[in-house]
PDB file of C-alpha atoms in Angstrom:
ATOM      1  CA  MET J   1     -14.725 -14.702   0.339  1.00 48.00           C
ATOM      2  CA  THR J   2     -16.919 -11.992  -1.351  1.00 47.00           C
ATOM      3  CA  SER J   3     -20.422 -13.659  -0.636  1.00 51.00           C
ATOM      4  CA  THR J   4     -19.813 -13.271   3.116  1.00 81.00           C
ATOM      5  CA  LEU J   5     -20.107  -9.313   2.799  1.00 92.00           C
ATOM      6  CA  ASP J   6     -23.445  -8.023   3.229  1.00 94.00           C
ATOM      7  CA  THR J   7     -24.819  -4.647   2.348  1.00 95.00           C
ATOM      8  CA  LEU J   8     -23.572  -2.991   5.793  1.00 96.00           C
ATOM      9  CA  ASP J   9     -19.944  -4.515   5.504  1.00 96.00           C
ATOM     10  CA  ARG J  10     -19.767  -3.082   2.318  1.00 95.00           C
ATOM     11  CA  HIS J  11     -21.178   0.383   3.117  1.00 95.00           C
ATOM     12  CA  LEU J  12     -18.972   0.272   6.433  1.00 96.00           C
ATOM     13  CA  ILE J  13     -15.747  -0.612   4.084  1.00 95.00           C
ATOM     14  CA  ASN J  14     -16.280   2.023   1.725  1.00 94.00           C
ATOM     15  CA  THR J  15     -17.166   4.685   4.575  1.00 96.00           C
ATOM     16  CA  LEU J  16     -13.998   3.518   6.618  1.00 96.00           C
ATOM     17  CA  GLN J  17     -11.676   4.006   3.758  1.00 93.00           C
ATOM     18  CA  GLU J  18     -12.555   7.672   3.488  1.00 92.00           C
ATOM     19  CA  GLY J  19     -11.191   8.232   7.007  1.00 94.00           C
ATOM     20  CA  PHE J  20     -11.863   7.910  10.758  1.00 97.00           C
ATOM     21  CA  PRO J  21     -12.882  10.598  12.743  1.00 97.00           C
ATOM     22  CA  LEU J  22     -10.626  12.165  15.704  1.00 98.00           C
ATOM     23  CA  VAL J  23     -13.134  12.231  18.263  1.00 98.00           C
ATOM     24  CA  ASP J  24     -13.365  10.675  21.639  1.00 98.00           C
ATOM     25  CA  GLU J  25     -16.187   8.119  20.225  1.00 98.00           C
ATOM     26  CA  PRO J  26     -15.689   7.811  16.570  1.00 98.00           C
ATOM     27  CA  TRP J  27     -17.686   4.809  16.418  1.00 98.00           C
ATOM     28  CA  ARG J  28     -20.881   6.612  16.917  1.00 98.00           C
ATOM     29  CA  VAL J  29     -19.864   9.072  14.221  1.00 98.00           C
ATOM     30  CA  VAL J  30     -19.349   5.910  11.707  1.00 98.00           C
ATOM     31  CA  ALA J  31     -22.474   4.333  12.872  1.00 98.00           C
ATOM     32  CA  GLU J  32     -24.646   7.510  12.009  1.00 97.00           C
ATOM     33  CA  ALA J  33     -23.032   7.446   8.484  1.00 96.00           C
ATOM     34  CA  VAL J  34     -23.798   3.821   7.778  1.00 97.00           C
ATOM     35  CA  GLY J  35     -27.334   3.682   9.752  1.00 96.00           C
ATOM     36  CA  SER J  36     -26.262   1.443  12.496  1.00 97.00           C
ATOM     37  CA  THR J  37     -25.085   1.369  15.922  1.00 98.00           C
ATOM     38  CA  PRO J  38     -21.473   1.989  17.589  1.00 98.00           C
ATOM     39  CA  GLU J  39     -21.685  -1.490  19.179  1.00 98.00           C
ATOM     40  CA  GLU J  40     -22.823  -3.106  15.728  1.00 98.00           C
ATOM     41  CA  VAL J  41     -19.943  -1.380  13.681  1.00 98.00           C
ATOM     42  CA  LEU J  42     -17.275  -1.965  16.077  1.00 98.00           C
ATOM     43  CA  GLU J  43     -18.328  -5.667  16.244  1.00 97.00           C
ATOM     44  CA  ARG J  44     -18.372  -5.706  12.348  1.00 97.00           C
ATOM     45  CA  VAL J  45     -14.845  -4.173  12.077  1.00 97.00           C
ATOM     46  CA  ARG J  46     -13.409  -6.588  14.678  1.00 97.00           C
ATOM     47  CA  ARG J  47     -14.964  -9.582  12.280  1.00 96.00           C
ATOM     48  CA  LEU J  48     -13.689  -7.924   9.069  1.00 96.00           C
ATOM     49  CA  ARG J  49     -10.356  -7.811  10.723  1.00 95.00           C
ATOM     50  CA  GLU J  50     -10.296 -11.301  12.029  1.00 94.00           C
ATOM     51  CA  THR J  51     -11.347 -12.840   8.920  1.00 94.00           C
ATOM     52  CA  GLY J  52      -8.725 -10.532   6.928  1.00 90.00           C
ATOM     53  CA  VAL J  53     -11.054  -8.777   4.738  1.00 93.00           C
ATOM     54  CA  LEU J  54      -9.463  -5.666   6.107  1.00 93.00           C
ATOM     55  CA  THR J  55      -5.802  -5.938   6.365  1.00 88.00           C
ATOM     56  CA  ARG J  56      -5.266  -2.695   8.256  1.00 89.00           C
ATOM     57  CA  PHE J  57      -7.587  -0.354  10.352  1.00 95.00           C
ATOM     58  CA  GLY J  58      -5.505   2.666  11.527  1.00 96.00           C
ATOM     59  CA  PRO J  59      -3.217   5.352  10.422  1.00 95.00           C
ATOM     60  CA  MET J  60      -1.281   4.797   7.214  1.00 91.00           C
ATOM     61  CA  PHE J  61       1.971   6.401   7.458  1.00 88.00           C
ATOM     62  CA  GLN J  62       3.790   8.253   4.820  1.00 85.00           C
ATOM     63  CA  ILE J  63       6.968   6.573   5.642  1.00 81.00           C
ATOM     64  CA  GLU J  64       9.389   9.100   3.616  1.00 84.00           C
ATOM     65  CA  ARG J  65       7.914  11.841   5.513  1.00 86.00           C
ATOM     66  CA  LEU J  66       8.878   9.907   8.693  1.00 84.00           C
ATOM     67  CA  GLY J  67      12.187   9.986   7.657  1.00 86.00           C
ATOM     68  CA  GLY J  68      12.274   6.308   6.329  1.00 88.00           C
ATOM     69  CA  ARG J  69      12.318   5.031   2.893  1.00 92.00           C
ATOM     70  CA  PHE J  70      10.494   2.700   0.579  1.00 91.00           C
ATOM     71  CA  VAL J  71      11.984   0.986  -2.376  1.00 95.00           C
ATOM     72  CA  LEU J  72      10.288  -1.524  -4.759  1.00 96.00           C
ATOM     73  CA  ALA J  73      12.760  -4.559  -5.931  1.00 98.00           C
ATOM     74  CA  ALA J  74      12.479  -7.629  -7.954  1.00 98.00           C
ATOM     75  CA  LEU J  75      14.378 -11.029  -8.306  1.00 98.00           C
ATOM     76  CA  ALA J  76      14.276 -13.519 -11.096  1.00 98.00           C
ATOM     77  CA  VAL J  77      14.033 -16.546  -9.233  1.00 98.00           C
ATOM     78  CA  PRO J  78      14.693 -19.837 -10.879  1.00 98.00           C
ATOM     79  CA  GLU J  79      11.243 -21.698 -10.619  1.00 97.00           C
ATOM     80  CA  GLU J  80      12.668 -24.741  -8.684  1.00 98.00           C
ATOM     81  CA  ARG J  81      14.221 -22.300  -5.840  1.00 98.00           C
ATOM     82  CA  PHE J  82      10.897 -20.150  -5.649  1.00 98.00           C
ATOM     83  CA  ASP J  83       9.710 -21.567  -2.299  1.00 97.00           C
ATOM     84  CA  ALA J  84      13.081 -21.294  -0.692  1.00 97.00           C
ATOM     85  CA  VAL J  85      13.812 -17.939  -1.914  1.00 98.00           C
ATOM     86  CA  THR J  86      10.270 -16.746  -0.857  1.00 98.00           C
ATOM     87  CA  ALA J  87      10.904 -17.906   2.691  1.00 97.00           C
ATOM     88  CA  VAL J  88      14.611 -16.063   2.782  1.00 96.00           C
ATOM     89  CA  VAL J  89      12.917 -12.755   1.567  1.00 97.00           C
ATOM     90  CA  ASN J  90       9.884 -12.846   3.802  1.00 96.00           C
ATOM     91  CA  ALA J  91      11.927 -13.534   6.888  1.00 95.00           C
ATOM     92  CA  LEU J  92      13.209 -10.135   6.607  1.00 95.00           C
ATOM     93  CA  PRO J  93      11.521  -7.574   8.671  1.00 91.00           C
ATOM     94  CA  GLU J  94      12.267  -4.794   5.993  1.00 93.00           C
ATOM     95  CA  VAL J  95      10.122  -6.801   3.365  1.00 95.00           C
ATOM     96  CA  ALA J  96       6.467  -5.113   3.795  1.00 90.00           C
ATOM     97  CA  HIS J  97       5.014  -6.805   0.729  1.00 90.00           C
ATOM     98  CA  ASN J  98       6.069  -9.491  -1.699  1.00 96.00           C
ATOM     99  CA  TYR J  99       4.080 -10.702  -4.594  1.00 95.00           C
ATOM    100  CA  ARG J 100       4.576 -13.489  -7.022  1.00 97.00           C
ATOM    101  CA  ARG J 101       4.209 -11.982 -10.712  1.00 96.00           C
ATOM    102  CA  THR J 102       3.981 -13.066 -14.314  1.00 93.00           C
ATOM    103  CA  HIS J 103       7.438 -12.069 -15.688  1.00 96.00           C
ATOM    104  CA  ARG J 104      11.069 -13.395 -15.898  1.00 96.00           C
ATOM    105  CA  LEU J 105      11.376 -10.822 -12.730  1.00 97.00           C
ATOM    106  CA  ASN J 106       8.980 -13.140 -10.821  1.00 98.00           C
ATOM    107  CA  MET J 107       9.333 -11.813  -7.542  1.00 98.00           C
ATOM    108  CA  TRP J 108       8.380  -8.472  -6.485  1.00 98.00           C
ATOM    109  CA  PHE J 109       8.534  -6.863  -2.968  1.00 97.00           C
ATOM    110  CA  VAL J 110       8.520  -3.555  -1.192  1.00 94.00           C
ATOM    111  CA  LEU J 111      11.469  -2.785   1.329  1.00 95.00           C
ATOM    112  CA  ALA J 112      10.491  -0.018   3.954  1.00 90.00           C
ATOM    113  CA  THR J 113      13.166   0.879   6.355  1.00 90.00           C
ATOM    114  CA  GLU J 114      13.194   3.495   9.214  1.00 85.00           C
ATOM    115  CA  LYS J 115      16.281   5.086   7.683  1.00 89.00           C
ATOM    116  CA  PRO J 116      17.176   5.561   3.764  1.00 91.00           C
ATOM    117  CA  GLU J 117      20.568   3.900   4.680  1.00 92.00           C
ATOM    118  CA  GLY J 118      18.765   0.486   5.747  1.00 93.00           C
ATOM    119  CA  ILE J 119      17.689  -0.141   2.132  1.00 96.00           C
ATOM    120  CA  ALA J 120      21.288  -1.186   0.785  1.00 96.00           C
ATOM    121  CA  GLY J 121      21.674  -3.497   3.833  1.00 96.00           C
ATOM    122  CA  ALA J 122      18.258  -5.260   3.088  1.00 96.00           C
ATOM    123  CA  ILE J 123      19.465  -5.522  -0.723  1.00 98.00           C
ATOM    124  CA  ALA J 124      22.967  -6.663   0.245  1.00 97.00           C
ATOM    125  CA  LYS J 125      21.280  -9.411   2.903  1.00 97.00           C
ATOM    126  CA  ILE J 126      18.984 -10.826   0.368  1.00 98.00           C
ATOM    127  CA  GLU J 127      21.926 -11.149  -2.332  1.00 98.00           C
ATOM    128  CA  ALA J 128      24.079 -12.825   0.024  1.00 98.00           C
ATOM    129  CA  ALA J 129      21.258 -15.236   1.172  1.00 97.00           C
ATOM    130  CA  THR J 130      19.869 -16.173  -2.332  1.00 97.00           C
ATOM    131  CA  GLY J 131      22.986 -15.449  -4.588  1.00 98.00           C
ATOM    132  CA  LEU J 132      20.736 -13.663  -7.172  1.00 98.00           C
ATOM    133  CA  PRO J 133      20.817  -9.950  -8.187  1.00 97.00           C
ATOM    134  CA  VAL J 134      18.179  -7.613  -6.886  1.00 98.00           C
ATOM    135  CA  PHE J 135      16.683  -5.182  -9.022  1.00 98.00           C
ATOM    136  CA  ALA J 136      15.937  -1.862  -7.083  1.00 97.00           C
ATOM    137  CA  PHE J 137      13.541   0.448  -8.464  1.00 97.00           C
ATOM    138  CA  PRO J 138      13.219   3.519  -6.176  1.00 95.00           C
ATOM    139  CA  LYS J 139      10.647   5.963  -7.040  1.00 93.00           C
ATOM    140  CA  HIS J 140      11.651   9.062  -8.791  1.00 92.00           C
ATOM    141  CA  ARG J 141       8.384  10.605  -8.971  1.00 93.00           C
ATOM    142  CA  GLU J 142       4.802   9.864  -7.336  1.00 90.00           C
ATOM    143  CA  PHE J 143       2.141  10.785  -9.559  1.00 91.00           C
ATOM    144  CA  PHE J 144      -0.942   9.433  -7.812  1.00 82.00           C
ATOM    145  CA  VAL J 145      -1.322   7.029  -4.897  1.00 82.00           C
ATOM    146  CA  ASP J 146      -4.803   5.946  -3.526  1.00 75.00           C
ATOM    147  CA  MET J 147      -5.369   2.526  -2.633  1.00 71.00           C
ATOM    148  CA  ARG J 148      -9.189   2.948  -2.053  1.00 76.00           C
ATOM    149  CA  LEU J 149     -11.255   0.066  -3.743  1.00 77.00           C
ATOM    150  CA  GLN J 150     -14.988   0.187  -3.991  1.00 82.00           C
ATOM    151  CA  ALA J 151     -16.520  -2.904  -1.920  1.00 82.00           C
TER     152      ALA J 151
ATOM    153  CA  MET L   1      12.793  15.082   4.431  1.00 40.00           C
ATOM    154  CA  ASP L   2      10.966  15.527   7.650  1.00 50.00           C
ATOM    155  CA  SER L   3      11.600  13.024  10.374  1.00 53.00           C
ATOM    156  CA  LEU L   4       9.803  12.592  13.619  1.00 55.00           C
ATOM    157  CA  PRO L   5      10.053  16.046  15.720  1.00 57.00           C
ATOM    158  CA  ASP L   6       9.776  14.087  19.173  1.00 80.00           C
ATOM    159  CA  ASP L   7       9.682  11.120  21.181  1.00 88.00           C
ATOM    160  CA  LEU L   8       5.969  11.136  21.674  1.00 92.00           C
ATOM    161  CA  ASP L   9       5.267  11.216  17.654  1.00 91.00           C
ATOM    162  CA  ARG L  10       7.602   8.301  17.457  1.00 90.00           C
ATOM    163  CA  ARG L  11       6.077   6.465  20.310  1.00 93.00           C
ATOM    164  CA  LEU L  12       2.502   7.066  18.537  1.00 95.00           C
ATOM    165  CA  VAL L  13       3.724   5.860  15.389  1.00 92.00           C
ATOM    166  CA  ILE L  14       4.934   2.556  17.209  1.00 91.00           C
ATOM    167  CA  ALA L  15       1.865   2.001  18.955  1.00 94.00           C
ATOM    168  CA  THR L  16      -0.233   2.650  15.933  1.00 95.00           C
ATOM    169  CA  GLN L  17       1.471   0.939  13.089  1.00 87.00           C
ATOM    170  CA  ALA L  18      -0.269  -2.409  13.514  1.00 87.00           C
ATOM    171  CA  GLY L  19      -3.374  -0.569  13.770  1.00 94.00           C
ATOM    172  CA  LEU L  20      -5.853   1.275  16.047  1.00 97.00           C
ATOM    173  CA  PRO L  21      -7.241  -0.577  19.164  1.00 97.00           C
ATOM    174  CA  LEU L  22     -10.562  -1.720  18.186  1.00 97.00           C
ATOM    175  CA  VAL L  23     -12.510  -0.328  21.477  1.00 98.00           C
ATOM    176  CA  ALA L  24     -14.995   1.924  21.857  1.00 98.00           C
ATOM    177  CA  ARG L  25     -12.692   4.935  22.676  1.00 98.00           C
ATOM    178  CA  PRO L  26      -9.564   4.102  20.803  1.00 98.00           C
ATOM    179  CA  TYR L  27      -7.739   7.473  21.493  1.00 98.00           C
ATOM    180  CA  ASP L  28      -8.415   7.092  25.138  1.00 98.00           C
ATOM    181  CA  ALA L  29      -6.875   3.342  24.992  1.00 98.00           C
ATOM    182  CA  LEU L  30      -3.910   4.842  23.124  1.00 98.00           C
ATOM    183  CA  ALA L  31      -3.433   7.909  25.670  1.00 97.00           C
ATOM    184  CA  ALA L  32      -3.562   5.283  28.758  1.00 97.00           C
ATOM    185  CA  GLY L  33      -0.623   3.316  26.813  1.00 96.00           C
ATOM    186  CA  LEU L  34       1.646   6.163  26.383  1.00 96.00           C
ATOM    187  CA  GLY L  35       0.937   8.301  29.592  1.00 96.00           C
ATOM    188  CA  VAL L  36      -0.593  11.126  27.838  1.00 97.00           C
ATOM    189  CA  THR L  37      -4.240  12.605  27.331  1.00 97.00           C
ATOM    190  CA  ALA L  38      -6.490  11.793  24.720  1.00 97.00           C
ATOM    191  CA  GLU L  39      -6.463  15.325  23.972  1.00 97.00           C
ATOM    192  CA  GLU L  40      -2.742  15.164  22.987  1.00 97.00           C
ATOM    193  CA  VAL L  41      -3.384  12.001  21.015  1.00 97.00           C
ATOM    194  CA  LYS L  42      -5.892  13.454  18.764  1.00 98.00           C
ATOM    195  CA  ALA L  43      -4.018  16.570  18.472  1.00 97.00           C
ATOM    196  CA  ARG L  44      -0.837  14.831  17.166  1.00 97.00           C
ATOM    197  CA  LEU L  45      -2.934  12.678  14.902  1.00 97.00           C
ATOM    198  CA  ALA L  46      -4.364  15.652  13.331  1.00 97.00           C
ATOM    199  CA  ALA L  47      -0.928  17.329  13.110  1.00 96.00           C
ATOM    200  CA  MET L  48       0.529  14.053  11.232  1.00 95.00           C
ATOM    201  CA  LEU L  49      -2.443  14.113   9.107  1.00 96.00           C
ATOM    202  CA  ALA L  50      -1.937  17.937   8.346  1.00 95.00           C
ATOM    203  CA  SER L  51       1.526  17.546   7.315  1.00 93.00           C
ATOM    204  CA  GLY L  52       1.085  14.545   5.274  1.00 91.00           C
ATOM    205  CA  ARG L  53       3.056  12.185   7.671  1.00 92.00           C
ATOM    206  CA  ILE L  54      -0.236  10.135   7.832  1.00 94.00           C
ATOM    207  CA  ARG L  55      -2.092   9.752   4.632  1.00 90.00           C
ATOM    208  CA  ARG L  56      -5.175   8.749   6.035  1.00 93.00           C
ATOM    209  CA  ILE L  57      -6.703   7.087   9.100  1.00 96.00           C
ATOM    210  CA  GLY L  58      -9.055   4.167   8.088  1.00 95.00           C
ATOM    211  CA  ALA L  59      -9.149   0.882   6.584  1.00 94.00           C
ATOM    212  CA  VAL L  60      -7.191  -0.982   4.081  1.00 89.00           C
ATOM    213  CA  PRO L  61      -9.235  -3.733   2.564  1.00 89.00           C
ATOM    214  CA  ASN L  62      -7.811  -7.033   1.246  1.00 87.00           C
ATOM    215  CA  HIS L  63      -8.361  -6.166  -2.564  1.00 83.00           C
ATOM    216  CA  TYR L  64      -8.814 -10.123  -3.261  1.00 83.00           C
ATOM    217  CA  ALA L  65     -11.466 -10.276  -0.384  1.00 87.00           C
ATOM    218  CA  LEU L  66     -13.356  -7.484  -2.312  1.00 89.00           C
ATOM    219  CA  GLY L  67     -13.167  -9.375  -5.541  1.00 87.00           C
ATOM    220  CA  TYR L  68     -10.562  -7.498  -7.054  1.00 87.00           C
ATOM    221  CA  THR L  69      -8.485 -10.932  -7.921  1.00 86.00           C
ATOM    222  CA  ALA L  70      -6.757  -9.308 -10.879  1.00 90.00           C
ATOM    223  CA  ASN L  71      -3.637  -6.885 -10.318  1.00 89.00           C
ATOM    224  CA  GLY L  72      -1.755  -5.823 -13.172  1.00 95.00           C
ATOM    225  CA  MET L  73       1.356  -3.923 -12.767  1.00 97.00           C
ATOM    226  CA  SER L  74       1.554  -2.093 -16.051  1.00 98.00           C
ATOM    227  CA  VAL L  75       5.007  -0.772 -16.808  1.00 98.00           C
ATOM    228  CA  TRP L  76       5.803   1.527 -19.976  1.00 98.00           C
ATOM    229  CA  ASP L  77       8.899   2.924 -21.553  1.00 98.00           C
ATOM    230  CA  VAL L  78       7.957   6.573 -21.984  1.00 98.00           C
ATOM    231  CA  ASP L  79       9.839   9.156 -23.523  1.00 97.00           C
ATOM    232  CA  ASP L  80      11.700  10.910 -20.755  1.00 97.00           C
ATOM    233  CA  ALA L  81      10.958  14.376 -21.956  1.00 97.00           C
ATOM    234  CA  ARG L  82       7.151  13.739 -21.534  1.00 97.00           C
ATOM    235  CA  ILE L  83       7.268  11.464 -18.279  1.00 97.00           C
ATOM    236  CA  VAL L  84       5.613  14.215 -16.094  1.00 96.00           C
ATOM    237  CA  GLU L  85       2.595  15.131 -18.180  1.00 96.00           C
ATOM    238  CA  LEU L  86       1.901  11.523 -19.123  1.00 97.00           C
ATOM    239  CA  GLY L  87       2.740  10.230 -15.791  1.00 97.00           C
ATOM    240  CA  GLU L  88       0.071  12.605 -14.169  1.00 96.00           C
ATOM    241  CA  ALA L  89      -2.427  11.901 -16.930  1.00 97.00           C
ATOM    242  CA  VAL L  90      -1.869   8.223 -16.069  1.00 97.00           C
ATOM    243  CA  GLY L  91      -2.522   8.747 -12.231  1.00 94.00           C
ATOM    244  CA  ARG L  92      -5.744  10.523 -13.157  1.00 93.00           C
ATOM    245  CA  LEU L  93      -7.441   7.634 -14.430  1.00 93.00           C
ATOM    246  CA  ASP L  94      -9.932   6.075 -12.092  1.00 88.00           C
ATOM    247  CA  PHE L  95      -8.900   2.421 -12.393  1.00 91.00           C
ATOM    248  CA  VAL L  96      -5.232   3.191 -11.283  1.00 94.00           C
ATOM    249  CA  THR L  97      -4.280   3.082  -7.803  1.00 89.00           C
ATOM    250  CA  HIS L  98      -0.761   3.849  -8.055  1.00 91.00           C
ATOM    251  CA  CYS L  99       1.441   5.679 -10.603  1.00 96.00           C
ATOM    252  CA  TYR L 100       5.013   6.093 -10.213  1.00 96.00           C
ATOM    253  CA  GLU L 101       8.152   7.163 -12.353  1.00 97.00           C
ATOM    254  CA  ARG L 102      11.343   4.723 -11.594  1.00 97.00           C
ATOM    255  CA  PRO L 103      14.518   4.020 -12.919  1.00 97.00           C
ATOM    256  CA  ARG L 104      15.125   1.826 -15.920  1.00 97.00           C
ATOM    257  CA  ALA L 105      17.417  -1.392 -15.542  1.00 96.00           C
ATOM    258  CA  LEU L 106      18.957  -1.632 -18.954  1.00 95.00           C
ATOM    259  CA  PRO L 107      19.238  -3.995 -20.635  1.00 92.00           C
ATOM    260  CA  ASP L 108      16.598  -6.078 -18.692  1.00 91.00           C
ATOM    261  CA  TRP L 109      14.048  -3.447 -17.917  1.00 97.00           C
ATOM    262  CA  PRO L 110      13.335  -0.774 -20.159  1.00 97.00           C
ATOM    263  CA  TYR L 111      10.427   0.485 -18.374  1.00 98.00           C
ATOM    264  CA  ASN L 112      10.217   3.914 -16.500  1.00 98.00           C
ATOM    265  CA  LEU L 113       6.560   4.491 -15.763  1.00 98.00           C
ATOM    266  CA  PHE L 114       4.730   2.140 -13.455  1.00 98.00           C
ATOM    267  CA  ALA L 115       0.746   2.138 -13.082  1.00 97.00           C
ATOM    268  CA  MET L 116      -1.000  -0.444 -11.042  1.00 95.00           C
ATOM    269  CA  VAL L 117      -4.490  -1.631 -12.137  1.00 95.00           C
ATOM    270  CA  HIS L 118      -6.869  -3.520 -10.091  1.00 91.00           C
ATOM    271  CA  GLY L 119     -10.065  -5.097 -11.464  1.00 91.00           C
ATOM    272  CA  ARG L 120     -12.264  -7.843 -10.735  1.00 91.00           C
ATOM    273  CA  ASP L 121     -11.022 -10.072 -13.823  1.00 94.00           C
ATOM    274  CA  ARG L 122      -8.026  -9.595 -16.249  1.00 95.00           C
ATOM    275  CA  ASP L 123     -10.064  -8.581 -18.986  1.00 96.00           C
ATOM    276  CA  THR L 124     -11.307  -5.428 -17.190  1.00 95.00           C
ATOM    277  CA  VAL L 125      -7.293  -5.063 -16.160  1.00 96.00           C
ATOM    278  CA  LEU L 126      -6.526  -5.397 -19.782  1.00 97.00           C
ATOM    279  CA  ALA L 127      -9.063  -2.948 -20.918  1.00 97.00           C
ATOM    280  CA  GLY L 128      -7.500  -0.366 -18.493  1.00 97.00           C
ATOM    281  CA  VAL L 129      -4.003  -1.231 -19.805  1.00 98.00           C
ATOM    282  CA  ALA L 130      -5.405  -0.609 -23.315  1.00 98.00           C
ATOM    283  CA  GLU L 131      -6.521   2.935 -22.612  1.00 97.00           C
ATOM    284  CA  ILE L 132      -3.283   4.000 -20.967  1.00 98.00           C
ATOM    285  CA  ALA L 133      -1.522   2.804 -24.015  1.00 98.00           C
ATOM    286  CA  ARG L 134      -4.023   5.209 -25.956  1.00 97.00           C
ATOM    287  CA  LEU L 135      -3.276   7.806 -24.028  1.00 97.00           C
ATOM    288  CA  LEU L 136       0.380   7.520 -24.012  1.00 98.00           C
ATOM    289  CA  GLY L 137       0.433   6.999 -27.886  1.00 97.00           C
ATOM    290  CA  SER L 138       3.582   7.632 -29.748  1.00 96.00           C
ATOM    291  CA  ALA L 139       5.500   8.683 -26.361  1.00 97.00           C
ATOM    292  CA  CYS L 140       5.302   4.942 -25.450  1.00 97.00           C
ATOM    293  CA  ARG L 141       8.119   2.770 -26.967  1.00 97.00           C
ATOM    294  CA  GLY L 142       7.419  -0.720 -25.309  1.00 97.00           C
ATOM    295  CA  GLN L 143       4.783  -1.871 -22.792  1.00 97.00           C
ATOM    296  CA  ASP L 144       4.102  -5.076 -20.331  1.00 97.00           C
ATOM    297  CA  VAL L 145       1.801  -5.937 -17.867  1.00 97.00           C
ATOM    298  CA  LEU L 146       2.783  -8.157 -14.957  1.00 98.00           C
ATOM    299  CA  PHE L 147      -0.050  -9.757 -13.010  1.00 96.00           C
ATOM    300  CA  SER L 148      -0.081 -11.136  -9.412  1.00 91.00           C
ATOM    301  CA  THR L 149      -0.522 -14.581  -8.978  1.00 90.00           C
ATOM    302  CA  ALA L 150       0.004 -14.753  -5.229  1.00 88.00           C
ATOM    303  CA  ILE L 151       0.561 -12.497  -2.410  1.00 85.00           C
ATOM    304  CA  LEU L 152       3.643 -13.776  -0.712  1.00 92.00           C
ATOM    305  CA  LYS L 153       3.940 -11.461   2.204  1.00 89.00           C
ATOM    306  CA  LYS L 154       1.718  -8.478   3.100  1.00 81.00           C
ATOM    307  CA  THR L 155       2.532  -6.621   6.355  1.00 75.00           C
ATOM    308  CA  GLY L 156       3.254  -3.006   5.850  1.00 66.00           C
ATOM    309  CA  LEU L 157       5.363  -0.590   7.638  1.00 62.00           C
ATOM    310  CA  ARG L 158       7.312  -1.570  10.880  1.00 65.00           C
ATOM    311  CA  ILE L 159       9.519   0.760  12.483  1.00 64.00           C
ATOM    312  CA  GLY L 160      11.085   0.509  15.975  1.00 61.00           C
ATOM    313  CA  GLY L 161      12.835  -2.687  15.507  1.00 47.00           C
ATOM    314  CA  ALA L 162       9.875  -4.608  16.949  1.00 38.00           C
TER     315      ALA L 162
END
């Protein structure tokens, strides 16, 4: 997958992780920064979104500042039920991300709800549907968050 | 905790949570959909950036696609008296992308510091984890690292019941 990215793609991904200008023709500014044309960079970003190299392009909201809530949670899923439990958990719109991880607690997901009280409801739904206890790890303090990665 | 001050901000969040329109004049396109001017859209987005309701406007790469195939959630049982000082120090390491204090869940889960380490292979991640261990020193009573072996879902924030 990485081999399909050329130098301009990488330059563009790195530039767009730094921000996107609030001007009428933002692709013109981006094109100047990476030494290309607005048409070319827009076409590249469309392709990078379609192929999944970019999972998002747009504003990254800080959900707590919008009144909502994010909670990291985990389940210890018996191996033979892993696929069935994945389907149940992923079906909930409150589940924003879900990862399989190497531990007895082998399923780790993020619950994101518009109101803080929505978290308890989502946990209750998962526990009822799976019969497994949900371990909830709400954040006490955020020391650092920056998802930028060098392409 | 803030909330959305008015209906237009809320409609703007709902209109952009799946992403900005990939067109030459994205703020005009948003404005047309919301029935306001592009000036208003840009001003609202700028205000949300200034207040921290938007962390950043831009691209989020799939870390696997960039070759960061190793993703280790390192977890640490750190002396509560030193968690703030040490959490901030771990958060400053350049290979740590997220760092939080979270509650323990005893007896199953003794860890209170979570630091996500991304790398192009497991050895790179483990080298980062070893560096965190050196930094924490005797304030750390236990540790583990949970590698991700599959992305099961990745959609991000959705509000508005859509």
